[in-house]
mmCIF file of C-alpha atoms and ligand atoms in Angstrom:
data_model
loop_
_atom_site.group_PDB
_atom_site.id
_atom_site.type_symbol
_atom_site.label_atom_id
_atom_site.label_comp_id
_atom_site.label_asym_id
_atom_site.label_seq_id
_atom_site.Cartn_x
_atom_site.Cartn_y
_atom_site.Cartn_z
ATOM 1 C CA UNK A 1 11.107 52.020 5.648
ATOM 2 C CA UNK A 2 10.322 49.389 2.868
ATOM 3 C CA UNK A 3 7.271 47.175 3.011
ATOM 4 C CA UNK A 4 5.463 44.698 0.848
ATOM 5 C CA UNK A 5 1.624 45.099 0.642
ATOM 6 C CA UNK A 6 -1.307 43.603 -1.535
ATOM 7 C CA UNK A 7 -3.792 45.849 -2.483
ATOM 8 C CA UNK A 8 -6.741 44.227 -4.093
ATOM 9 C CA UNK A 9 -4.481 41.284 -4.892
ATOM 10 C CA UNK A 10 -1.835 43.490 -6.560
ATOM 11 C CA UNK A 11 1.561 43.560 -4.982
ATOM 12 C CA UNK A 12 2.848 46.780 -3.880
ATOM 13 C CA UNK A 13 6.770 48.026 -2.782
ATOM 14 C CA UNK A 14 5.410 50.848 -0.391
ATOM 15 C CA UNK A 15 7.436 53.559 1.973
ATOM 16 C CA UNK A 16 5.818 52.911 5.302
ATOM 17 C CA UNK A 17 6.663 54.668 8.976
ATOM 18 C CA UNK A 18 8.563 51.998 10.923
ATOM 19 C CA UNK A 19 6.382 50.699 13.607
ATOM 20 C CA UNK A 20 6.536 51.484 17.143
ATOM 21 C CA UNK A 21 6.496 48.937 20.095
ATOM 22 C CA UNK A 22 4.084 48.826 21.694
ATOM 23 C CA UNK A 23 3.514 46.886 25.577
ATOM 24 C CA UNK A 24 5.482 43.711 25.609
ATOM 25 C CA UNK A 25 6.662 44.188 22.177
ATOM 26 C CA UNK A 26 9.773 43.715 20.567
ATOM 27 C CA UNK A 27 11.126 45.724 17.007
ATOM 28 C CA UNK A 28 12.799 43.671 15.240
ATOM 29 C CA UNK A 29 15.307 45.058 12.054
ATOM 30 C CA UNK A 30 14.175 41.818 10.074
ATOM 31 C CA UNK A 31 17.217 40.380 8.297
ATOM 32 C CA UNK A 32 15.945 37.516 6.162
ATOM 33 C CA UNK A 33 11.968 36.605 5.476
ATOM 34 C CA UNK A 34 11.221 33.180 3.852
ATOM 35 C CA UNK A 35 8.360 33.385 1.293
ATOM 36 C CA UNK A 36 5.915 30.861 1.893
ATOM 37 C CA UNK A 37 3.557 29.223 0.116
ATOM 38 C CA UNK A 38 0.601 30.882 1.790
ATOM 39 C CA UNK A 39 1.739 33.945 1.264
ATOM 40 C CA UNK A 40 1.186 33.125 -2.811
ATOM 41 C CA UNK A 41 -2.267 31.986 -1.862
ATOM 42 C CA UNK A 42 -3.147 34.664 -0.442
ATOM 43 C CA UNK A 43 -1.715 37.024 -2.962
ATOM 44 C CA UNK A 44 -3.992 35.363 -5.352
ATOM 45 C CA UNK A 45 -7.203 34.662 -3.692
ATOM 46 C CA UNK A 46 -6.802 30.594 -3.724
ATOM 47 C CA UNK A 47 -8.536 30.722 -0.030
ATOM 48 C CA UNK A 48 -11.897 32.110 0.052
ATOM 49 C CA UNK A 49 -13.086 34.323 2.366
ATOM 50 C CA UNK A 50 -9.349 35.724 3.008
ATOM 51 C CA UNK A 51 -9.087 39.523 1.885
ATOM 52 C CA UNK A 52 -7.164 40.344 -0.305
ATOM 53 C CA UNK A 53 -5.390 43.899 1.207
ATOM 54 C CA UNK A 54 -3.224 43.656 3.714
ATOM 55 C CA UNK A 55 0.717 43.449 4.605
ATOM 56 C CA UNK A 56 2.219 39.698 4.240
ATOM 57 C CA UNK A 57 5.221 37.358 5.040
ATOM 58 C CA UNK A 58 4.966 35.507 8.334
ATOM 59 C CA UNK A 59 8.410 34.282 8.958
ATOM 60 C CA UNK A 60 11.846 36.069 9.777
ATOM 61 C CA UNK A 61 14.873 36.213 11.282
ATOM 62 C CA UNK A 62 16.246 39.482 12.755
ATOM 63 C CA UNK A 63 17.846 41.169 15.508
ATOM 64 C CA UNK A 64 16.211 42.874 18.265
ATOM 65 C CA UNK A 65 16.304 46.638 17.867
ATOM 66 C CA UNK A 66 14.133 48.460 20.080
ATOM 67 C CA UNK A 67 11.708 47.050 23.071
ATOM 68 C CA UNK A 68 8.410 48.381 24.086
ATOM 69 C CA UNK A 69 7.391 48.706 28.135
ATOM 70 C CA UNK A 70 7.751 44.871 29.588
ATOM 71 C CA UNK A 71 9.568 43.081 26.598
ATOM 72 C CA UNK A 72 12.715 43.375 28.455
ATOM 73 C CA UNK A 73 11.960 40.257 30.156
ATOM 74 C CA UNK A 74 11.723 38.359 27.265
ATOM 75 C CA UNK A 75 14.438 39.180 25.104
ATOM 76 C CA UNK A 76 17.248 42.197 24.669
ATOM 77 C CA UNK A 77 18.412 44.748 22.337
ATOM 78 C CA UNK A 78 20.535 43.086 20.346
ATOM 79 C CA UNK A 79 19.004 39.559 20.348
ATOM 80 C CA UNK A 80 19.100 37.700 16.925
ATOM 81 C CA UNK A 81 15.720 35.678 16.963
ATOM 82 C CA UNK A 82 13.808 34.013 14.831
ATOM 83 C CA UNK A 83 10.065 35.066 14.545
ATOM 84 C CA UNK A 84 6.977 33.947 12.922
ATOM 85 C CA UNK A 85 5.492 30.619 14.671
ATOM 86 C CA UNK A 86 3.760 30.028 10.927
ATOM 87 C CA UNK A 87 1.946 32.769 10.419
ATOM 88 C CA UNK A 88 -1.193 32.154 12.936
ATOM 89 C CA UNK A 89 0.096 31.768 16.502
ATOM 90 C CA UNK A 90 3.155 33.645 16.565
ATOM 91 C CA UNK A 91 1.327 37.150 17.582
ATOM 92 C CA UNK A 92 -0.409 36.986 21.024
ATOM 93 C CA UNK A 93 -1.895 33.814 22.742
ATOM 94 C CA UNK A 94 -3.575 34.223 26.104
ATOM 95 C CA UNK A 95 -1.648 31.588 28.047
ATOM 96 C CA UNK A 96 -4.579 30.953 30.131
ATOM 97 C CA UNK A 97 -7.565 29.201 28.199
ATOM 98 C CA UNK A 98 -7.808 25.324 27.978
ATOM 99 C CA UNK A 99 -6.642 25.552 24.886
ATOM 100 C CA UNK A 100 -3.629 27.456 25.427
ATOM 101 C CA UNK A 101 -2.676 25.290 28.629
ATOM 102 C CA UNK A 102 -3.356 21.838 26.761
ATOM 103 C CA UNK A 103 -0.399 23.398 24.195
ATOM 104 C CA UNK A 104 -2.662 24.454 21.174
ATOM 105 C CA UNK A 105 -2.635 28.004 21.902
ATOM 106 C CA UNK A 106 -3.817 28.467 18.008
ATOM 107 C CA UNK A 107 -7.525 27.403 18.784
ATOM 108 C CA UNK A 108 -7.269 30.478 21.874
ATOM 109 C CA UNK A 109 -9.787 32.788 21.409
ATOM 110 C CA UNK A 110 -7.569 35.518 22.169
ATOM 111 C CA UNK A 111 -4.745 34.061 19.899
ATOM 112 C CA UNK A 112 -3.411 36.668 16.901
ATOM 113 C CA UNK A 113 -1.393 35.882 13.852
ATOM 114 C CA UNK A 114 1.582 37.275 12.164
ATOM 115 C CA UNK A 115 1.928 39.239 8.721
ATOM 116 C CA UNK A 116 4.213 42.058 7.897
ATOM 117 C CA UNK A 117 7.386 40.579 7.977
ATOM 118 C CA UNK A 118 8.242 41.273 4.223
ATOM 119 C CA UNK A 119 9.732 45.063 5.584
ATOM 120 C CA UNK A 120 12.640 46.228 6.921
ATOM 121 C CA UNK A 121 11.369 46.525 10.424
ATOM 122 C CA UNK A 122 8.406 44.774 12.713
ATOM 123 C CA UNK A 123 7.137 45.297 16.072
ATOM 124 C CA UNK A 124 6.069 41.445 17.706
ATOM 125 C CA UNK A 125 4.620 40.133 20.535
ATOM 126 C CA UNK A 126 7.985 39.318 22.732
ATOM 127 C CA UNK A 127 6.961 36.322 24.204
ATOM 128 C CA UNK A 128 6.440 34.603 20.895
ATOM 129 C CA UNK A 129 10.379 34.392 20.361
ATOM 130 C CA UNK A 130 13.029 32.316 19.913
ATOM 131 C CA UNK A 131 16.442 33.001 20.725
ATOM 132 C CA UNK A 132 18.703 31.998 17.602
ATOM 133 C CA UNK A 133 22.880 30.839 17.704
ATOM 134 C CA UNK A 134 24.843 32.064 15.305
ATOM 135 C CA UNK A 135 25.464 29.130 14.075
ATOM 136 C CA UNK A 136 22.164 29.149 12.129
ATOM 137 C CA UNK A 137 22.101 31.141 9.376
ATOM 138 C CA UNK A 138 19.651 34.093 7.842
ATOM 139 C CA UNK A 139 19.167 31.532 5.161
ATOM 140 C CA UNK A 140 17.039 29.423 7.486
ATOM 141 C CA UNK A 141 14.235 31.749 8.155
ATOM 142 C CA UNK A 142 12.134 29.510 6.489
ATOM 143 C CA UNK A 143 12.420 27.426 9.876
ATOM 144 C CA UNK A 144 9.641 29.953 11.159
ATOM 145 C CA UNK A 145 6.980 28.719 9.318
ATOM 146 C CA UNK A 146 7.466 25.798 6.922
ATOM 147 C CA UNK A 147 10.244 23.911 9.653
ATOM 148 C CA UNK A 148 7.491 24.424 12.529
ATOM 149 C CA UNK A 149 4.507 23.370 10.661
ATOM 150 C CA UNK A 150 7.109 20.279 9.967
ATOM 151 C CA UNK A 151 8.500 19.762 13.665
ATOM 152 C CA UNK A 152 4.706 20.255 14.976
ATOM 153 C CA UNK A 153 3.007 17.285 12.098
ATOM 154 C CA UNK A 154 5.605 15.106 13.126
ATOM 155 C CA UNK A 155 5.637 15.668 16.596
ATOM 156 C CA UNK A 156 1.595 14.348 16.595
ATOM 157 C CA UNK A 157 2.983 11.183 15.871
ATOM 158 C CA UNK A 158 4.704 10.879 19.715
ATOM 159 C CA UNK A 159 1.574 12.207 20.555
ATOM 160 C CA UNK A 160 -0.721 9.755 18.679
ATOM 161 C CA UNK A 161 0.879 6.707 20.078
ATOM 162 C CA UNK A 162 3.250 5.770 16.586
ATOM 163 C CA UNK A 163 6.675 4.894 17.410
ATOM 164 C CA UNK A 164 10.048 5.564 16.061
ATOM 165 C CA UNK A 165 11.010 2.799 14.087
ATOM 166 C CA UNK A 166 7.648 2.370 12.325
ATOM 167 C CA UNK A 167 7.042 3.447 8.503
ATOM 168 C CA UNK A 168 5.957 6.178 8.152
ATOM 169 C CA UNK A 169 5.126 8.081 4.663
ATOM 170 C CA UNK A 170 5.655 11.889 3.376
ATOM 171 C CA UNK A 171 3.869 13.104 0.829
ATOM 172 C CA UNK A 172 5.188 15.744 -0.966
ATOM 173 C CA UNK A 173 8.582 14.871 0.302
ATOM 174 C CA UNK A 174 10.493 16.913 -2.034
ATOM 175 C CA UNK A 175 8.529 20.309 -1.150
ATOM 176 C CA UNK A 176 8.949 23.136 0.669
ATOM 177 C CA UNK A 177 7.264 21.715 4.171
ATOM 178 C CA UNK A 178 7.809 18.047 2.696
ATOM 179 C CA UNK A 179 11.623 18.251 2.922
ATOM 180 C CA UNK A 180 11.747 19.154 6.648
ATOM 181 C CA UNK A 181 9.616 16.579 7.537
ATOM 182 C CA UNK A 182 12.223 13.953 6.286
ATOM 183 C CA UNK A 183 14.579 15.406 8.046
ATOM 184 C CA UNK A 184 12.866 15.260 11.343
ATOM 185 C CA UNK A 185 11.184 12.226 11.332
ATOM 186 C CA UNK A 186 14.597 10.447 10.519
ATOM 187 C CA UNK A 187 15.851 12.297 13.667
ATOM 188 C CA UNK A 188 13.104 11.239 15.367
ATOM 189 C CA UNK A 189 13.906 7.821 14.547
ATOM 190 C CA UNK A 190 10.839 6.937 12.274
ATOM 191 C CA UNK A 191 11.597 5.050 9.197
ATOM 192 C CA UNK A 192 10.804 6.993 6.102
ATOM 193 C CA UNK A 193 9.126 6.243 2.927
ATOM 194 C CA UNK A 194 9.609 9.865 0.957
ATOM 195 C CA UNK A 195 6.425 9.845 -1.920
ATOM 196 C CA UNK A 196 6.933 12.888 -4.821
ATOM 197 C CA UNK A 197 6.475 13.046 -8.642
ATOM 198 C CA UNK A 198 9.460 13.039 -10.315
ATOM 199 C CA UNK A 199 12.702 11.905 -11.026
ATOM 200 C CA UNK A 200 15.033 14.916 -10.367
ATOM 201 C CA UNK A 201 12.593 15.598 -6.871
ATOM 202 C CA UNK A 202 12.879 11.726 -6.039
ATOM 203 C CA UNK A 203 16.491 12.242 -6.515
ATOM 204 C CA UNK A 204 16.117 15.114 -3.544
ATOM 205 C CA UNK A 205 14.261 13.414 -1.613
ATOM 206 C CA UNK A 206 16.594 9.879 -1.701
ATOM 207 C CA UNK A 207 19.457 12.591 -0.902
ATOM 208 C CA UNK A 208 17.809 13.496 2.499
ATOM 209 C CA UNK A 209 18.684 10.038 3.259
ATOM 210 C CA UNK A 210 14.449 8.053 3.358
ATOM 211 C CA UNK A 211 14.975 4.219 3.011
ATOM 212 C CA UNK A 212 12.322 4.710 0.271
ATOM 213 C CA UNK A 213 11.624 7.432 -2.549
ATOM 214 C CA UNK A 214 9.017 6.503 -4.261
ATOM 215 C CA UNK A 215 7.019 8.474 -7.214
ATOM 216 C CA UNK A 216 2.992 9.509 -6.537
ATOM 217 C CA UNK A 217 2.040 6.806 -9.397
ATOM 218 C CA UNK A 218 3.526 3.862 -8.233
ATOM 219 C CA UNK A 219 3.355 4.537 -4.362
ATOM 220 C CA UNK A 220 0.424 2.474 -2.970
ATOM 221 C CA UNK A 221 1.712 -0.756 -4.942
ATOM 222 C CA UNK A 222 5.627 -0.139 -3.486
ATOM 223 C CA UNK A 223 4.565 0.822 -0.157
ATOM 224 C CA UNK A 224 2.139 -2.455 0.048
ATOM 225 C CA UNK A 225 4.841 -4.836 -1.481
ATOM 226 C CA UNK A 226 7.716 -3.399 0.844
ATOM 227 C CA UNK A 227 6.090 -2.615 4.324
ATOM 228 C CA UNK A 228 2.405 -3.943 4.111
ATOM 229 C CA UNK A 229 1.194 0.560 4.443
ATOM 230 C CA UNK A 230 2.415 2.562 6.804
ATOM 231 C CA UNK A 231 2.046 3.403 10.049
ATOM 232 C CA UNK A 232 1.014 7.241 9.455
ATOM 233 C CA UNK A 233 0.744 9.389 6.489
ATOM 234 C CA UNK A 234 1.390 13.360 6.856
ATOM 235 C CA UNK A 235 0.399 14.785 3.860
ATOM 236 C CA UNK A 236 2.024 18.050 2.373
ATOM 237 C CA UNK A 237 0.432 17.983 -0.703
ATOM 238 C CA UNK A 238 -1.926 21.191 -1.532
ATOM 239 C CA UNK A 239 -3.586 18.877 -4.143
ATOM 240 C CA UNK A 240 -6.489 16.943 -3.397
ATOM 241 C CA UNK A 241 -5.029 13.558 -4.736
ATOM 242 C CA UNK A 242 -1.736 14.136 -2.279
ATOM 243 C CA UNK A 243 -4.969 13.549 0.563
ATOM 244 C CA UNK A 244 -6.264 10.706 -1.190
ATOM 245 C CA UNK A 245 -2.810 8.699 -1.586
ATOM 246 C CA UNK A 246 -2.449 9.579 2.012
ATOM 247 C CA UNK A 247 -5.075 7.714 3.362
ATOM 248 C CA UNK A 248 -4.459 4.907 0.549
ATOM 249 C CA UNK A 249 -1.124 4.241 1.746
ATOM 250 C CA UNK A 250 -2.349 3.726 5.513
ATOM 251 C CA UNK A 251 -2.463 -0.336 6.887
ATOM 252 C CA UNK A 252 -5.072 -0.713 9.542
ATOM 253 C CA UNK A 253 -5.764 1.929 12.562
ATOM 254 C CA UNK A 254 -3.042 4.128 10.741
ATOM 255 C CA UNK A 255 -3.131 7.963 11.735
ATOM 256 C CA UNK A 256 -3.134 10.540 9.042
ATOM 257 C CA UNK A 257 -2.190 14.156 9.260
ATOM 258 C CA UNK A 258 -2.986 16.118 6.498
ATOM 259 C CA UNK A 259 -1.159 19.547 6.468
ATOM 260 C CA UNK A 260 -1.255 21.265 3.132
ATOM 261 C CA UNK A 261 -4.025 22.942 1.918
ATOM 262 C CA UNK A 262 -5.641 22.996 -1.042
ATOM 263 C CA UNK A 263 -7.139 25.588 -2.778
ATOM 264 C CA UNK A 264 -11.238 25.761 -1.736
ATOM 265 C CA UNK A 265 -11.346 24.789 -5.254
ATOM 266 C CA UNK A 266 -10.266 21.175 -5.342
ATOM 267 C CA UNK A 267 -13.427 20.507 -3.332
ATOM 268 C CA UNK A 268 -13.604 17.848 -0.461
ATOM 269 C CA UNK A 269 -12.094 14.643 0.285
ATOM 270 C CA UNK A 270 -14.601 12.310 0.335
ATOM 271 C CA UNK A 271 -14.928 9.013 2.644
ATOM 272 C CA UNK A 272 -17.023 5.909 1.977
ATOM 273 C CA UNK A 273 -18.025 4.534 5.671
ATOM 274 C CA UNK A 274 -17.169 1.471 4.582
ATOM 275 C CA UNK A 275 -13.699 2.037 4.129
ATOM 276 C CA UNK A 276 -13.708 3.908 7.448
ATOM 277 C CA UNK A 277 -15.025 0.608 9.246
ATOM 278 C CA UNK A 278 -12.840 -2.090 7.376
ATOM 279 C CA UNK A 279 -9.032 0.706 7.832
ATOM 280 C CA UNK A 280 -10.373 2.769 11.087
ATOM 281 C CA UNK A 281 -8.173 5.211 10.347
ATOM 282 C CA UNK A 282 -7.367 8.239 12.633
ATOM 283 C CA UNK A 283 -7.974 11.515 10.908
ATOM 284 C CA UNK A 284 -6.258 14.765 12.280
ATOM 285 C CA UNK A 285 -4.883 17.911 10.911
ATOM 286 C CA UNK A 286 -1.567 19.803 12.215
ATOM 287 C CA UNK A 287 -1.294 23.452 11.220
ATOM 288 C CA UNK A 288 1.453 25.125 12.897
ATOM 289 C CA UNK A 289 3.369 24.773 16.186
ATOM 290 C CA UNK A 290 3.879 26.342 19.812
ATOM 291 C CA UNK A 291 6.611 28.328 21.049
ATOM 292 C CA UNK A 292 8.082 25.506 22.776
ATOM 293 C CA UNK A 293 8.319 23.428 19.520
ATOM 294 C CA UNK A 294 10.319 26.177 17.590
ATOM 295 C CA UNK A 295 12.542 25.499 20.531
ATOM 296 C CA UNK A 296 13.145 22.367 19.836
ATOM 297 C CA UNK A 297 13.761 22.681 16.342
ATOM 298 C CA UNK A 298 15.955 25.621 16.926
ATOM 299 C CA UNK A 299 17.847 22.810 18.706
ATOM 300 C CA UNK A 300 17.999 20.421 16.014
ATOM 301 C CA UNK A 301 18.606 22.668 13.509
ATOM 302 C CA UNK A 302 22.099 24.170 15.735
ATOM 303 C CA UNK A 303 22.958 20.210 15.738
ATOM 304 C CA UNK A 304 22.647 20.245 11.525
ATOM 305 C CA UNK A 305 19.923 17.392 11.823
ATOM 306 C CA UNK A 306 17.818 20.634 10.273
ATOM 307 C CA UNK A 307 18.732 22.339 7.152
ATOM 308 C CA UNK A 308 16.475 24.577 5.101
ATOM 309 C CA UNK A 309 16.787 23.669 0.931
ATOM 310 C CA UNK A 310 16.904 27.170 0.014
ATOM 311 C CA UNK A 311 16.728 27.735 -4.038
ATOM 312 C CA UNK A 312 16.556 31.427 -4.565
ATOM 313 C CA UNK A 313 17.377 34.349 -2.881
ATOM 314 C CA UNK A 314 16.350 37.417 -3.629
ATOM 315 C CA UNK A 315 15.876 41.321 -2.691
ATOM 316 C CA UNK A 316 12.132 42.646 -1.033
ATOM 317 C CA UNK A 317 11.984 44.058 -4.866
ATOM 318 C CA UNK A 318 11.865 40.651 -6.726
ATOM 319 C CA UNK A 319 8.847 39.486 -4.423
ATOM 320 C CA UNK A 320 6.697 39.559 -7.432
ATOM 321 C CA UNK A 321 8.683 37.361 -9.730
ATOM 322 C CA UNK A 322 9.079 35.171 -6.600
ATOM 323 C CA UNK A 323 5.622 34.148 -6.115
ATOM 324 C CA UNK A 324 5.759 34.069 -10.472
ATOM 325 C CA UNK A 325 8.623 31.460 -9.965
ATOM 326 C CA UNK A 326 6.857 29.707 -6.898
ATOM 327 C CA UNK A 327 3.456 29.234 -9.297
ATOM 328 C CA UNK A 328 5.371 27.896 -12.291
ATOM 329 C CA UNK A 329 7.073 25.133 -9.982
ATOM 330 C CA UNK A 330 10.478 26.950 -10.899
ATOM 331 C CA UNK A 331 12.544 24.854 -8.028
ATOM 332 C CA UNK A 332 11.915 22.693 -5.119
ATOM 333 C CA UNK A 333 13.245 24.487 -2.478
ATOM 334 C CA UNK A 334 12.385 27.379 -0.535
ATOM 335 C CA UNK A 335 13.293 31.414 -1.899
ATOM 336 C CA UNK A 336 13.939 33.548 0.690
ATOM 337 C CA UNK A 337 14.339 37.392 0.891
ATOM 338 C CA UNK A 338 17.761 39.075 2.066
ATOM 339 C CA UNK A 339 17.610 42.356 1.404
ATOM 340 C CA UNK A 340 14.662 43.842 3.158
ATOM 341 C CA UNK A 341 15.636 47.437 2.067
ATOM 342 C CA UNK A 342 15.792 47.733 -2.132
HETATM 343 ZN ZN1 ZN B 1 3.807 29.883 6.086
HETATM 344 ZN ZN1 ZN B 2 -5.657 31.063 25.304
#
């Protein structure tokens, strides 16, 4: 079979044996695998300390094709599922730790990630998931990743006592993660303030239906003048001044939840303690989500409160100019890969 690998950074087509299950393991013949902006930071080194070798892609949707001893009680030959959980969570996760039975199995010691995904088959752990309708197309595998990082940021505001109705603010509405968001947090209930740069990605982002799209530039003055700050910022941005605007856009005791991250190279976000005493903000980040919450969103998503914005599609063999395209900015939404076999 087909698979995508980096060796020493360089991408690589390569003819692999297809994997075999192994206990509680599902193969899955992978039908569509979102490309995801991690997956270009890892192809070029942005995170230090990350190697650089190594199969990649972290979220799918395929059907079940063979199961390894114990799977069977989990899901069936034939299942169409969506797999992934973002990358970090979605391979193993003890089920017993404090961690994993407060519902952040990503901090379990035990826990394992996902990468492969960019091939025409891969062997997962079965528990990790999710039963798809048809109703939801291959096109959504982005849902895996960028949709549960969404559902799971937005989801810590329940959690972190702001309720729907309040303003709340998206940074990097328009993007990739950013664009979910919206659309969850306006199922949620939340009133949305949608913050991008640009007209023609302000344009998306008022199309997703906010009651404010607003550009990076003018943001802190419109959001003072129109709802006094917000509520809660969760920031997309992977650029250091995305984090700053976030916090400047918070009114007192505001919660912020930073999810995109920036290359080690943009350095740190600094705080002055006075501005921590005088706003007392609440500072948390939100990578990923559990099992459960791909659940959920599987549920919204069936309802069409959840659609991916997909841009470009594309065979395993234009991966390369992909993450070309997805450096130069080429489109807003996400690109997703069909054809797992040329
Ligand atoms: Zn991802
Ligand atoms: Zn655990």
């Amino acid at each position: 079979m087909k698979a995508a690998r980096l060796e020493d950074g360089t991408l690589h087509i390569r003819e692999v044996p297809v994997p075999v299950p192994g206990e509680e393991e599902a193969l899955i013949r992978i039908s569509a695998a979102g490309v995801c902006h991690s997956d270009l930071h890892l192809a070029r080194g942005d995170w230090r300390g990350v190697p650089r070798s190594g199969v990649i892609g972290h979220e799918a949707i395929g059907v079940v094709h063979a199961l390894g001893p114990g799977a069977e009680r989990f899901v069936h030959e034939g299942d169409r599922v969506i797999l992934g959980l973002g990358g970090t969570g979605g391979g193993y996760w003890c089920g017993a730790c404090e961690y994993c039975l407060r519902g952040q199995p990503r901090h379990c010691s035990e826990s394992k990630g996902i990468l492969g995904t960019f091939a025409e088959y891969f062997s997962v752990w079965a528990p990790s998931l999710v039963r798809l309708p048809d109703t939801i197309a291959d096109q959504e595998a982005s849902l895996a990743c960028g949709g549960l990082t969404a559902y799971g940021a937005v989801k810590k505001l329940l959690t972190h006592g702001v309720r729907p109705g309040r303003p709340v603010a998206i940074v990097g509405a328009a993007g990739g993660l950013g664009h979910y968001a919206v659309q969850i947090a306006r199922s949620f209930g939340y009133d949305v303030i949608g913050v991008d740069v640009g007209v023609e990605r302000l344009e998306f982002v008022r199309s997703l239906g906010v009651r404010l799209a607003v550009d990076a530039d003018e943001a802190v003055d419109v959001v003072g003048r129109e709802v006094g700050g917000v509520d809660a910022s969760l920031v997309f941005s992977a650029k250091m001044a995305g984090f700053r605007l976030g916090l400047k856009l918070l009114r007192k005791a505001g919660l912020f939840v930073a999810v995109g991250l920036p290359p080690t190279s943009e350095g740190n976000l600094e705080l002055n303690p006075f501005e921590l005493f005088l706003m007392d903000p609440t500072i948390i980040y939100s990578a990923v989500g559990t099992v459960q919450d791909m659940r959920e969103l599987v549920d919204l998503a069936a309802a069409g409160r959840v659609t991916s914005h997909v841009s470009r599609v594309g065979a395993l063999s234009d991966l390369g100019s992909i993450f070309d395209e997805l450096e130069a900015g080429a489109y807003t939404g996400r690109a997703v890969i069909t054809d797992l076999t040329t």
